[in-house]
XYZ file of C-alpha atoms in Angstrom:
320
model
C 26.699 -15.340 12.353
C 23.339 -14.016 11.183
C 20.395 -15.605 10.883
C 18.981 -17.769 8.406
C 16.905 -15.946 5.290
C 13.470 -16.204 3.326
C 14.609 -16.903 0.360
C 11.811 -17.291 -2.925
C 13.345 -18.661 -6.427
C 9.881 -17.288 -7.884
C 9.227 -18.301 -11.582
C 6.104 -16.229 -12.163
C 6.587 -13.319 -9.911
C 8.832 -11.101 -8.150
C 10.790 -10.638 -4.976
C 11.932 -8.191 -2.914
C 13.316 -7.750 0.072
C 14.861 -5.019 2.332
C 19.001 -5.274 2.008
C 21.074 -4.140 5.051
C 24.240 -4.486 6.369
C 27.162 -2.281 8.567
C 30.940 -2.316 9.187
C 32.578 -4.151 12.081
C 33.037 -2.209 14.875
C 30.645 0.731 14.283
C 33.729 2.636 12.210
C 32.466 5.333 10.124
C 34.547 4.566 6.894
C 32.311 5.512 4.730
C 32.834 8.868 3.123
C 32.121 10.200 0.575
C 33.850 8.613 -2.517
C 32.933 5.359 -0.602
C 29.291 5.657 -0.998
C 29.904 6.948 -4.843
C 31.538 3.680 -5.153
C 29.178 1.813 -3.207
C 25.699 3.802 -5.616
C 27.700 2.929 -8.569
C 28.316 -0.522 -8.488
C 25.161 -1.408 -7.083
C 23.234 0.064 -10.540
C 26.486 -2.026 -12.350
C 25.319 -4.510 -11.103
C 22.330 -4.160 -12.659
C 23.364 -4.935 -15.830
C 24.971 -8.937 -14.805
C 22.580 -9.450 -13.112
C 18.803 -10.285 -12.678
C 17.569 -7.652 -9.736
C 16.232 -3.659 -9.519
C 17.112 -1.211 -7.215
C 14.006 0.509 -5.815
C 15.335 2.423 -2.710
C 18.855 3.005 -1.263
C 21.168 4.842 1.173
C 24.554 4.772 1.868
C 25.697 6.310 5.317
C 28.715 7.003 7.252
C 28.508 3.106 8.479
C 25.602 0.878 7.293
C 23.712 0.648 3.940
C 19.987 -0.217 3.515
C 18.553 -1.589 0.542
C 15.332 -2.622 -1.433
C 15.378 -5.021 -4.101
C 13.135 -6.098 -6.254
C 14.126 -9.653 -8.435
C 12.363 -10.227 -11.360
C 9.991 -13.746 -11.801
C 12.683 -15.858 -13.189
C 11.055 -16.727 -16.379
C 11.268 -13.207 -17.249
C 14.618 -13.492 -18.496
C 14.807 -15.100 -22.097
C 17.721 -17.339 -23.812
C 18.985 -14.485 -25.144
C 19.342 -11.681 -22.437
C 20.146 -14.683 -20.197
C 23.281 -14.677 -22.873
C 23.821 -11.382 -22.794
C 23.927 -11.157 -18.944
C 25.990 -14.526 -19.265
C 28.635 -13.148 -21.292
C 28.898 -9.494 -19.165
C 28.980 -11.954 -15.929
C 32.200 -13.946 -17.274
C 34.099 -10.924 -19.778
C 34.300 -12.857 -23.093
C 31.670 -11.606 -26.029
C 31.825 -14.848 -27.364
C 31.616 -17.517 -24.475
C 28.581 -20.277 -24.922
C 26.726 -21.968 -21.752
C 28.341 -25.763 -22.343
C 24.384 -26.750 -21.598
C 20.875 -26.298 -21.084
C 21.474 -27.621 -17.533
C 24.945 -24.994 -17.370
C 21.864 -22.318 -18.947
C 19.719 -23.170 -16.071
C 21.667 -22.614 -13.569
C 23.271 -19.519 -13.858
C 19.481 -18.149 -14.283
C 18.753 -19.186 -10.697
C 21.662 -18.038 -9.587
C 21.280 -14.352 -11.168
C 17.978 -14.276 -9.410
C 19.216 -15.332 -5.781
C 19.173 -12.590 -3.149
C 22.535 -14.288 -1.075
C 24.626 -14.611 -5.081
C 23.703 -10.994 -5.799
C 24.267 -9.132 -3.093
C 27.244 -11.608 -2.038
C 29.184 -9.948 -5.430
C 28.321 -6.707 -4.877
C 29.692 -6.283 -1.371
C 32.704 -8.405 -2.128
C 33.127 -5.887 -5.498
C 33.675 -3.306 -3.310
C 36.314 -5.020 0.073
C 37.784 -5.431 -3.371
C 38.417 -1.946 -3.803
C 38.280 -0.800 -0.479
C 41.275 -2.231 0.638
C 42.738 -1.912 -2.654
C 42.686 1.778 -2.451
C 42.697 2.471 1.467
C 45.581 -0.390 1.261
C 44.171 -2.248 3.863
C 43.245 -5.953 4.173
C 40.365 -8.473 5.509
C 36.803 -7.992 7.009
C 35.283 -4.188 5.900
C 31.994 -5.827 7.228
C 30.698 -7.071 10.565
C 28.751 -10.379 9.350
C 26.672 -11.643 6.638
C 23.967 -9.118 5.581
C 20.716 -9.117 6.521
C 17.924 -9.145 4.297
C 13.665 -9.438 4.777
C 11.370 -10.085 2.278
C 8.721 -7.396 1.793
C 5.072 -7.938 0.712
C 4.417 -5.926 -2.580
C 0.737 -5.687 -2.830
C -3.100 -3.386 -2.157
C -2.957 -5.281 1.342
C -0.463 -3.493 3.502
C 1.749 -0.828 3.184
C 4.837 -2.681 4.236
C 6.739 -1.061 1.295
C 5.493 2.576 2.298
C 6.169 1.806 5.551
C 10.315 -0.088 4.275
C 11.198 2.728 1.678
C 9.671 5.673 4.338
C 11.896 4.222 6.747
C 15.478 4.036 4.601
C 14.712 7.185 2.982
C 14.355 8.887 6.229
C 18.208 7.991 7.570
C 19.684 10.474 7.074
C 17.302 12.574 9.657
C 17.074 10.607 11.908
C 21.262 11.241 12.563
C 20.455 14.614 11.461
C 22.427 15.320 8.741
C 19.868 16.954 7.141
C 15.584 17.477 8.002
C 14.676 16.751 4.730
C 16.064 13.101 2.403
C 16.029 15.311 -1.149
C 19.295 16.955 0.338
C 21.274 14.319 1.100
C 22.814 13.137 -2.637
C 23.129 8.764 -1.697
C 19.593 8.281 -1.901
C 17.305 7.045 -4.076
C 14.309 8.570 -2.399
C 16.816 12.511 -3.815
C 17.479 9.991 -7.148
C 13.649 10.432 -7.385
C 12.650 13.254 -7.419
C 15.527 14.104 -9.790
C 14.096 12.221 -12.552
C 16.079 9.042 -11.475
C 16.389 5.642 -13.086
C 15.451 4.669 -9.129
C 11.725 5.573 -10.348
C 11.233 3.522 -12.804
C 8.839 1.189 -11.303
C 6.188 3.755 -9.775
C 4.450 3.489 -12.123
C 3.650 -0.338 -10.877
C 2.866 1.414 -6.833
C 0.852 3.915 -8.347
C -1.352 1.191 -9.178
C -0.968 -0.833 -5.601
C -1.524 2.663 -3.647
C -3.013 5.849 -5.379
C -6.721 3.951 -5.597
C -8.821 7.411 -6.754
C -6.013 9.025 -8.481
C -6.841 9.672 -11.741
C -3.284 9.345 -14.153
C -2.846 9.793 -17.427
C 0.204 8.721 -18.836
C 2.983 6.697 -17.007
C 4.521 9.620 -15.508
C 1.910 11.258 -13.712
C 1.768 7.738 -12.323
C 5.118 7.754 -11.285
C 4.686 11.462 -10.304
C 1.401 10.512 -8.059
C 2.970 7.272 -6.098
C 6.331 10.056 -5.163
C 3.100 12.926 -4.059
C 1.710 9.754 -1.795
C 5.212 8.380 -0.401
C 6.143 11.693 0.404
C 2.501 12.060 1.693
C 3.530 9.027 3.594
C 6.631 9.847 5.519
C 4.697 13.030 6.605
C 2.228 11.054 7.716
C -1.237 11.085 5.421
C -2.309 7.459 6.475
C -5.581 7.792 4.356
C -3.409 6.517 1.047
C -5.726 3.124 0.729
C -8.578 6.219 -0.720
C -6.277 9.195 -0.954
C -6.898 11.783 -4.184
C -5.738 15.140 -5.166
C -7.905 17.179 -3.511
C -6.829 15.036 -0.711
C -2.913 14.749 -1.452
C -4.021 19.070 -1.594
C -4.978 19.879 1.149
C -2.694 17.796 3.418
C 0.590 19.450 1.803
C -1.467 22.993 2.471
C -1.131 22.068 6.366
C 2.561 21.227 6.169
C 4.388 24.102 7.019
C 7.691 23.777 4.565
C 9.557 27.024 5.236
C 10.440 25.039 9.202
C 12.174 21.479 9.703
C 9.267 18.796 8.777
C 7.719 16.894 11.509
C 8.885 13.551 9.846
C 5.896 11.350 10.858
C 6.936 7.879 14.083
C 11.312 8.644 13.827
C 11.195 6.596 17.220
C 8.586 3.175 14.660
C 10.191 2.995 11.752
C 13.754 3.671 13.857
C 12.442 -0.143 15.499
C 14.793 -3.384 14.744
C 12.105 -4.440 13.535
C 12.585 -3.969 10.194
C 16.433 -5.203 9.863
C 16.127 -8.195 11.869
C 13.455 -10.259 11.270
C 12.732 -12.507 8.156
C 9.940 -11.029 7.321
C 7.124 -8.052 7.300
C 3.904 -7.249 5.335
C 0.254 -8.702 6.345
C -0.376 -10.872 8.434
C -1.710 -12.984 5.909
C 1.446 -13.216 4.352
C 3.438 -14.391 6.736
C 1.530 -16.609 8.149
C 1.878 -18.329 4.760
C 5.603 -17.921 4.561
C 5.857 -18.966 7.896
C 3.935 -22.343 6.578
C 6.362 -22.292 4.083
C 10.108 -21.896 5.764
C 9.280 -23.436 9.544
C 10.526 -26.468 8.819
C 13.886 -24.868 7.045
C 14.731 -22.791 10.092
C 14.240 -25.604 12.633
C 13.093 -23.900 15.378
C 11.632 -25.260 18.429
C 9.057 -23.220 19.079
C 6.225 -21.508 18.344
C 6.591 -18.312 15.896
C 3.147 -16.195 15.315
C 3.561 -13.184 13.367
C 4.589 -10.311 15.303
C 2.875 -7.035 15.192
C 2.523 -2.753 17.370
C -0.355 -0.747 17.536
C 1.356 1.706 16.167
C 2.365 -0.502 12.725
C -0.456 -0.086 10.333
C -1.644 -3.686 10.645
C 2.756 -4.399 9.473
C 3.259 -7.615 11.115
C 6.727 -9.109 10.756
C 8.521 -13.005 10.760
C 11.317 -12.715 13.699
C 13.628 -14.772 13.714
C 15.314 -17.032 16.325
C 16.876 -15.468 19.670
C 20.127 -16.560 20.188
C 20.550 -17.555 23.845
C 21.455 -15.096 26.665
C 25.067 -14.296 27.840
C 25.442 -14.975 30.875
C 26.774 -12.054 32.318
Protein backbone atom coordinates (compact mmCIF):
# COMPACT_ATOMS: atom_id res chain seq x y z
CA UNK A 1 0.00 0.00 0.00
CA UNK A 2 1.23 3.51 -0.76
CA UNK A 3 2.32 5.77 2.06
CA UNK A 4 0.04 8.22 3.85
CA UNK A 5 -0.61 11.59 2.24
CA UNK A 6 0.20 15.04 3.45
CA UNK A 7 -2.92 17.03 2.55
CA UNK A 8 -3.95 20.56 3.41
CA UNK A 9 -7.49 21.85 3.68
CA UNK A 10 -6.97 25.58 3.22
CA UNK A 11 -9.67 28.24 3.21
CA UNK A 12 -7.38 31.13 2.29
CA UNK A 13 -4.48 29.78 0.22
CA UNK A 14 -3.84 27.46 -2.72
CA UNK A 15 -2.06 24.11 -2.39
CA UNK A 16 0.01 22.38 -5.09
CA UNK A 17 0.58 18.65 -5.53
CA UNK A 18 2.76 16.48 -7.75
CA UNK A 19 0.70 13.36 -8.55
CA UNK A 20 2.12 10.16 -10.04
CA UNK A 21 0.76 6.71 -10.84
CA UNK A 22 1.89 3.73 -12.89
CA UNK A 23 0.27 0.81 -14.66
CA UNK A 24 0.47 -2.47 -12.75
CA UNK A 25 3.41 -4.60 -13.79
CA UNK A 26 5.03 -1.80 -15.79
CA UNK A 27 3.00 -2.73 -18.87
CA UNK A 28 3.09 -0.21 -21.73
CA UNK A 29 -0.66 0.21 -22.23
CA UNK A 30 -0.99 3.96 -22.79
CA UNK A 31 -0.97 4.46 -26.56
CA UNK A 32 -2.02 7.70 -28.25
CA UNK A 33 -5.74 6.92 -27.83
CA UNK A 34 -5.33 6.29 -24.09
CA UNK A 35 -3.17 9.36 -23.58
CA UNK A 36 -5.72 11.53 -25.35
CA UNK A 37 -8.49 10.11 -23.14
CA UNK A 38 -6.43 10.78 -20.00
CA UNK A 39 -5.92 14.36 -21.12
CA UNK A 40 -9.60 14.82 -21.94
CA UNK A 41 -10.77 13.45 -18.57
CA UNK A 42 -8.19 15.49 -16.67
CA UNK A 43 -9.38 18.80 -18.08
CA UNK A 44 -13.06 17.85 -18.05
CA UNK A 45 -12.79 17.37 -14.30
CA UNK A 46 -11.79 21.01 -13.85
CA UNK A 47 -15.37 22.06 -14.60
CA UNK A 48 -16.91 19.73 -12.01
CA UNK A 49 -14.36 19.90 -9.22
CA UNK A 50 -12.08 22.64 -7.92
CA UNK A 51 -8.57 22.22 -9.32
CA UNK A 52 -6.34 23.58 -12.01
CA UNK A 53 -3.80 21.69 -14.11
CA UNK A 54 -0.40 23.39 -13.98
CA UNK A 55 1.63 20.66 -15.67
CA UNK A 56 1.25 17.09 -16.91
CA UNK A 57 2.84 14.35 -18.97
CA UNK A 58 1.33 11.06 -20.12
CA UNK A 59 3.88 8.34 -20.85
CA UNK A 60 3.36 4.74 -22.02
CA UNK A 61 3.14 3.26 -18.52
CA UNK A 62 2.70 6.19 -16.10
CA UNK A 63 1.65 9.79 -15.72
CA UNK A 64 2.71 12.86 -13.74
CA UNK A 65 0.40 15.76 -12.90
CA UNK A 66 1.05 19.07 -11.16
CA UNK A 67 -2.28 20.14 -9.68
CA UNK A 68 -3.27 23.40 -8.00
CA UNK A 69 -6.11 23.25 -5.47
CA UNK A 70 -7.50 26.79 -4.97
CA UNK A 71 -8.48 28.11 -1.55
CA UNK A 72 -11.91 26.80 -0.58
CA UNK A 73 -13.26 30.31 0.09
CA UNK A 74 -12.65 31.38 -3.52
CA UNK A 75 -15.76 29.54 -4.74
CA UNK A 76 -19.06 31.26 -3.97
CA UNK A 77 -22.35 29.43 -3.34
CA UNK A 78 -23.64 29.96 -6.87
CA UNK A 79 -20.60 28.40 -8.52
CA UNK A 80 -20.57 25.63 -5.93
CA UNK A 81 -24.19 24.74 -6.80
CA UNK A 82 -23.36 24.73 -10.51
CA UNK A 83 -20.57 22.21 -9.94
CA UNK A 84 -22.81 20.12 -7.72
CA UNK A 85 -25.38 19.92 -10.52
CA UNK A 86 -22.69 18.96 -13.03
CA UNK A 87 -21.43 16.28 -10.66
CA UNK A 88 -24.96 14.91 -10.14
CA UNK A 89 -25.89 15.37 -13.83
CA UNK A 90 -29.06 17.11 -12.71
CA UNK A 91 -29.70 20.78 -13.54
CA UNK A 92 -32.40 21.15 -10.88
CA UNK A 93 -30.94 19.39 -7.84
CA UNK A 94 -30.19 21.56 -4.78
CA UNK A 95 -28.30 21.12 -1.54
CA UNK A 96 -30.44 19.77 1.28
CA UNK A 97 -28.79 22.01 3.85
CA UNK A 98 -25.63 23.99 4.57
CA UNK A 99 -23.88 20.93 5.98
CA UNK A 100 -24.24 19.05 2.71
CA UNK A 101 -23.08 22.13 0.82
CA UNK A 102 -19.91 22.51 2.88
CA UNK A 103 -19.17 18.78 2.73
CA UNK A 104 -19.33 18.98 -1.06
CA UNK A 105 -17.09 22.07 -1.00
CA UNK A 106 -14.45 20.14 0.95
CA UNK A 107 -14.80 17.08 -1.28
CA UNK A 108 -14.16 18.89 -4.56
CA UNK A 109 -11.07 20.53 -3.04
CA UNK A 110 -9.65 17.17 -1.88
CA UNK A 111 -6.77 15.77 -3.95
CA UNK A 112 -7.72 12.17 -3.06
CA UNK A 113 -11.29 12.60 -4.32
CA UNK A 114 -10.19 14.50 -7.45
CA UNK A 115 -7.56 12.01 -8.60
CA UNK A 116 -9.60 9.01 -7.47
CA UNK A 117 -12.49 10.14 -9.66
CA UNK A 118 -10.15 10.85 -12.59
CA UNK A 119 -8.56 7.40 -12.39
CA UNK A 120 -11.88 5.61 -11.89
CA UNK A 121 -13.40 7.22 -14.98
CA UNK A 122 -10.37 6.33 -17.06
CA UNK A 123 -10.29 2.70 -15.89
CA UNK A 124 -14.00 2.31 -16.67
CA UNK A 125 -13.42 3.68 -20.18
CA UNK A 126 -10.27 1.56 -20.67
CA UNK A 127 -11.96 -1.68 -19.62
CA UNK A 128 -14.93 -1.00 -21.86
CA UNK A 129 -12.81 -0.18 -24.92
CA UNK A 130 -10.42 -3.10 -24.44
CA UNK A 131 -12.99 -5.61 -23.12
CA UNK A 132 -10.89 -6.06 -20.00
CA UNK A 133 -11.59 -6.04 -16.28
CA UNK A 134 -9.90 -5.59 -12.92
CA UNK A 135 -7.18 -3.28 -11.66
CA UNK A 136 -5.20 -1.18 -14.12
CA UNK A 137 -2.96 0.87 -11.82
CA UNK A 138 -0.50 -0.89 -9.57
CA UNK A 139 -1.34 0.98 -6.36
CA UNK A 140 -2.79 4.18 -4.98
CA UNK A 141 -1.30 7.23 -6.60
CA UNK A 142 1.61 9.06 -4.99
CA UNK A 143 1.20 12.74 -4.13
CA UNK A 144 3.71 15.28 -2.87
CA UNK A 145 2.87 18.74 -1.58
CA UNK A 146 4.95 21.34 -3.44
CA UNK A 147 6.02 24.71 -2.10
CA UNK A 148 5.29 27.50 -4.59
CA UNK A 149 6.99 30.66 -3.38
CA UNK A 150 9.88 32.99 -4.06
CA UNK A 151 11.85 31.18 -1.34
CA UNK A 152 12.40 28.01 -3.36
CA UNK A 153 12.65 26.93 -7.00
CA UNK A 154 10.72 23.74 -6.20
CA UNK A 155 8.03 24.57 -8.74
CA UNK A 156 10.55 25.03 -11.55
CA UNK A 157 12.37 21.83 -10.63
CA UNK A 158 9.17 19.77 -10.49
CA UNK A 159 7.97 21.22 -13.81
CA UNK A 160 11.35 20.39 -15.35
CA UNK A 161 11.13 16.86 -13.98
CA UNK A 162 7.69 16.44 -15.59
CA UNK A 163 8.58 18.05 -18.91
CA UNK A 164 11.80 16.06 -19.35
CA UNK A 165 10.14 12.64 -19.07
CA UNK A 166 9.93 12.12 -22.87
CA UNK A 167 13.51 13.39 -23.23
CA UNK A 168 14.81 10.87 -20.68
CA UNK A 169 12.84 8.15 -22.46
CA UNK A 170 14.57 9.20 -25.73
CA UNK A 171 11.23 9.75 -27.46
CA UNK A 172 12.10 13.35 -28.38
CA UNK A 173 15.13 15.59 -27.89
CA UNK A 174 12.98 18.55 -26.92
CA UNK A 175 9.74 18.38 -24.87
CA UNK A 176 8.07 20.89 -27.19
CA UNK A 177 7.83 18.06 -29.72
CA UNK A 178 5.95 15.69 -27.40
CA UNK A 179 2.20 16.02 -27.86
CA UNK A 180 1.10 14.64 -24.50
CA UNK A 181 2.81 17.08 -22.17
CA UNK A 182 1.94 20.53 -20.87
CA UNK A 183 5.11 22.13 -22.19
CA UNK A 184 4.04 21.74 -25.82
CA UNK A 185 0.54 22.97 -24.86
CA UNK A 186 2.05 26.08 -23.29
CA UNK A 187 3.99 26.95 -26.42
CA UNK A 188 0.83 26.41 -28.48
CA UNK A 189 -1.06 28.94 -26.33
CA UNK A 190 -3.37 26.46 -24.62
CA UNK A 191 -5.30 26.95 -21.39
CA UNK A 192 -2.59 25.09 -19.48
CA UNK A 193 -0.58 28.29 -19.06
CA UNK A 194 -3.31 30.64 -17.88
CA UNK A 195 -1.72 30.92 -14.41
CA UNK A 196 1.81 31.52 -15.66
CA UNK A 197 1.57 35.22 -14.90
CA UNK A 198 1.37 34.31 -11.21
CA UNK A 199 4.70 32.51 -11.48
CA UNK A 200 6.24 35.51 -13.24
CA UNK A 201 5.83 37.46 -10.02
CA UNK A 202 7.75 34.76 -8.14
CA UNK A 203 10.58 33.87 -10.53
CA UNK A 204 11.06 36.73 -12.99
CA UNK A 205 12.11 39.56 -10.74
CA UNK A 206 13.96 42.24 -12.67
CA UNK A 207 12.05 41.69 -15.93
CA UNK A 208 9.58 44.37 -16.99
CA UNK A 209 6.19 43.22 -18.31
CA UNK A 210 3.37 45.23 -19.87
CA UNK A 211 0.45 42.89 -19.22
CA UNK A 212 -0.54 39.34 -18.31
CA UNK A 213 0.40 37.91 -21.70
CA UNK A 214 3.83 39.50 -21.44
CA UNK A 215 4.28 37.95 -17.99
CA UNK A 216 3.28 34.54 -19.32
CA UNK A 217 5.79 34.82 -22.18
CA UNK A 218 8.65 35.81 -19.90
CA UNK A 219 7.91 33.04 -17.40
CA UNK A 220 8.02 30.44 -20.19
CA UNK A 221 11.37 31.84 -21.33
CA UNK A 222 12.75 31.64 -17.79
CA UNK A 223 11.42 28.09 -17.38
CA UNK A 224 13.03 26.93 -20.63
CA UNK A 225 16.31 28.54 -19.58
CA UNK A 226 16.00 26.77 -16.22
CA UNK A 227 15.62 23.40 -17.91
CA UNK A 228 18.68 24.17 -20.03
CA UNK A 229 20.78 24.95 -16.99
CA UNK A 230 20.39 28.67 -16.23
CA UNK A 231 20.59 28.91 -12.44
CA UNK A 232 20.64 32.71 -12.23
CA UNK A 233 16.88 33.04 -12.53
CA UNK A 234 16.64 34.87 -9.16
CA UNK A 235 18.25 37.92 -10.76
CA UNK A 236 17.47 37.16 -14.38
CA UNK A 237 16.43 39.90 -16.79
CA UNK A 238 15.61 40.01 -20.48
CA UNK A 239 19.25 40.63 -21.42
CA UNK A 240 20.44 37.68 -19.32
CA UNK A 241 17.97 35.41 -21.11
CA UNK A 242 19.00 36.72 -24.53
CA UNK A 243 22.68 36.11 -23.74
CA UNK A 244 21.95 32.65 -22.41
CA UNK A 245 19.99 31.52 -25.46
CA UNK A 246 22.72 32.85 -27.77
CA UNK A 247 25.14 30.50 -25.99
CA UNK A 248 22.92 27.48 -26.59
CA UNK A 249 23.20 25.85 -29.99
CA UNK A 250 19.58 24.97 -30.70
CA UNK A 251 20.51 23.32 -34.01
CA UNK A 252 21.96 20.39 -32.04
CA UNK A 253 20.31 18.05 -29.59
CA UNK A 254 19.68 20.04 -26.44
CA UNK A 255 21.98 19.21 -23.55
CA UNK A 256 19.28 19.30 -20.87
CA UNK A 257 20.57 20.04 -17.41
CA UNK A 258 21.24 17.31 -14.80
CA UNK A 259 18.97 14.62 -16.26
CA UNK A 260 20.07 12.17 -13.62
CA UNK A 261 19.10 14.52 -10.80
CA UNK A 262 15.72 15.14 -12.42
CA UNK A 263 15.18 11.40 -12.70
CA UNK A 264 15.77 10.48 -9.06
CA UNK A 265 12.93 9.20 -6.88
CA UNK A 266 13.38 12.35 -4.82
CA UNK A 267 10.33 13.68 -6.68
CA UNK A 268 7.82 10.86 -6.60
CA UNK A 269 8.56 8.94 -3.40
CA UNK A 270 8.39 11.60 -0.73
CA UNK A 271 5.68 13.64 0.98
CA UNK A 272 6.71 17.28 0.70
CA UNK A 273 9.06 19.23 -1.59
CA UNK A 274 10.21 22.77 -0.87
CA UNK A 275 12.58 24.94 1.15
CA UNK A 276 13.91 23.64 4.46
CA UNK A 277 11.55 25.94 6.38
CA UNK A 278 8.53 24.74 4.38
CA UNK A 279 9.40 21.06 4.90
CA UNK A 280 10.01 21.56 8.63
CA UNK A 281 6.65 23.30 8.95
CA UNK A 282 4.83 20.33 7.37
CA UNK A 283 6.93 17.90 9.38
CA UNK A 284 5.77 19.53 12.60
CA UNK A 285 2.17 19.70 11.43
CA UNK A 286 1.77 16.13 10.14
CA UNK A 287 4.16 14.01 12.23
CA UNK A 288 1.38 12.86 14.56
CA UNK A 289 -0.72 11.67 11.60
CA UNK A 290 2.16 9.63 10.19
CA UNK A 291 2.78 7.88 13.54
CA UNK A 292 6.50 7.74 12.88
CA UNK A 293 8.59 5.86 15.43
CA UNK A 294 11.88 7.40 14.35
CA UNK A 295 13.01 10.98 13.88
CA UNK A 296 12.53 12.46 10.41
CA UNK A 297 14.50 15.41 9.04
CA UNK A 298 14.31 17.44 5.79
CA UNK A 299 16.53 15.75 3.20
CA UNK A 300 18.57 17.37 0.43
CA UNK A 301 21.68 16.97 -1.73
CA UNK A 302 24.27 19.52 -2.87
CA UNK A 303 22.98 19.44 -6.46
CA UNK A 304 19.38 20.19 -5.53
CA UNK A 305 19.74 23.98 -5.16
CA UNK A 306 18.50 24.06 -1.55
CA UNK A 307 15.39 22.02 -2.38
CA UNK A 308 14.42 19.69 0.44
CA UNK A 309 12.09 16.71 0.67
CA UNK A 310 10.31 14.87 3.45
CA UNK A 311 10.80 11.15 2.98
CA UNK A 312 8.02 8.72 3.98
CA UNK A 313 8.52 5.91 6.45
CA UNK A 314 10.71 3.22 4.93
CA UNK A 315 9.42 -0.29 4.58
CA UNK A 316 11.22 -3.13 6.29
CA UNK A 317 13.86 -4.75 4.10
CA UNK A 318 12.89 -8.17 2.78
CA UNK A 319 14.65 -11.24 4.17
CA UNK A 320 16.19 -12.15 0.85
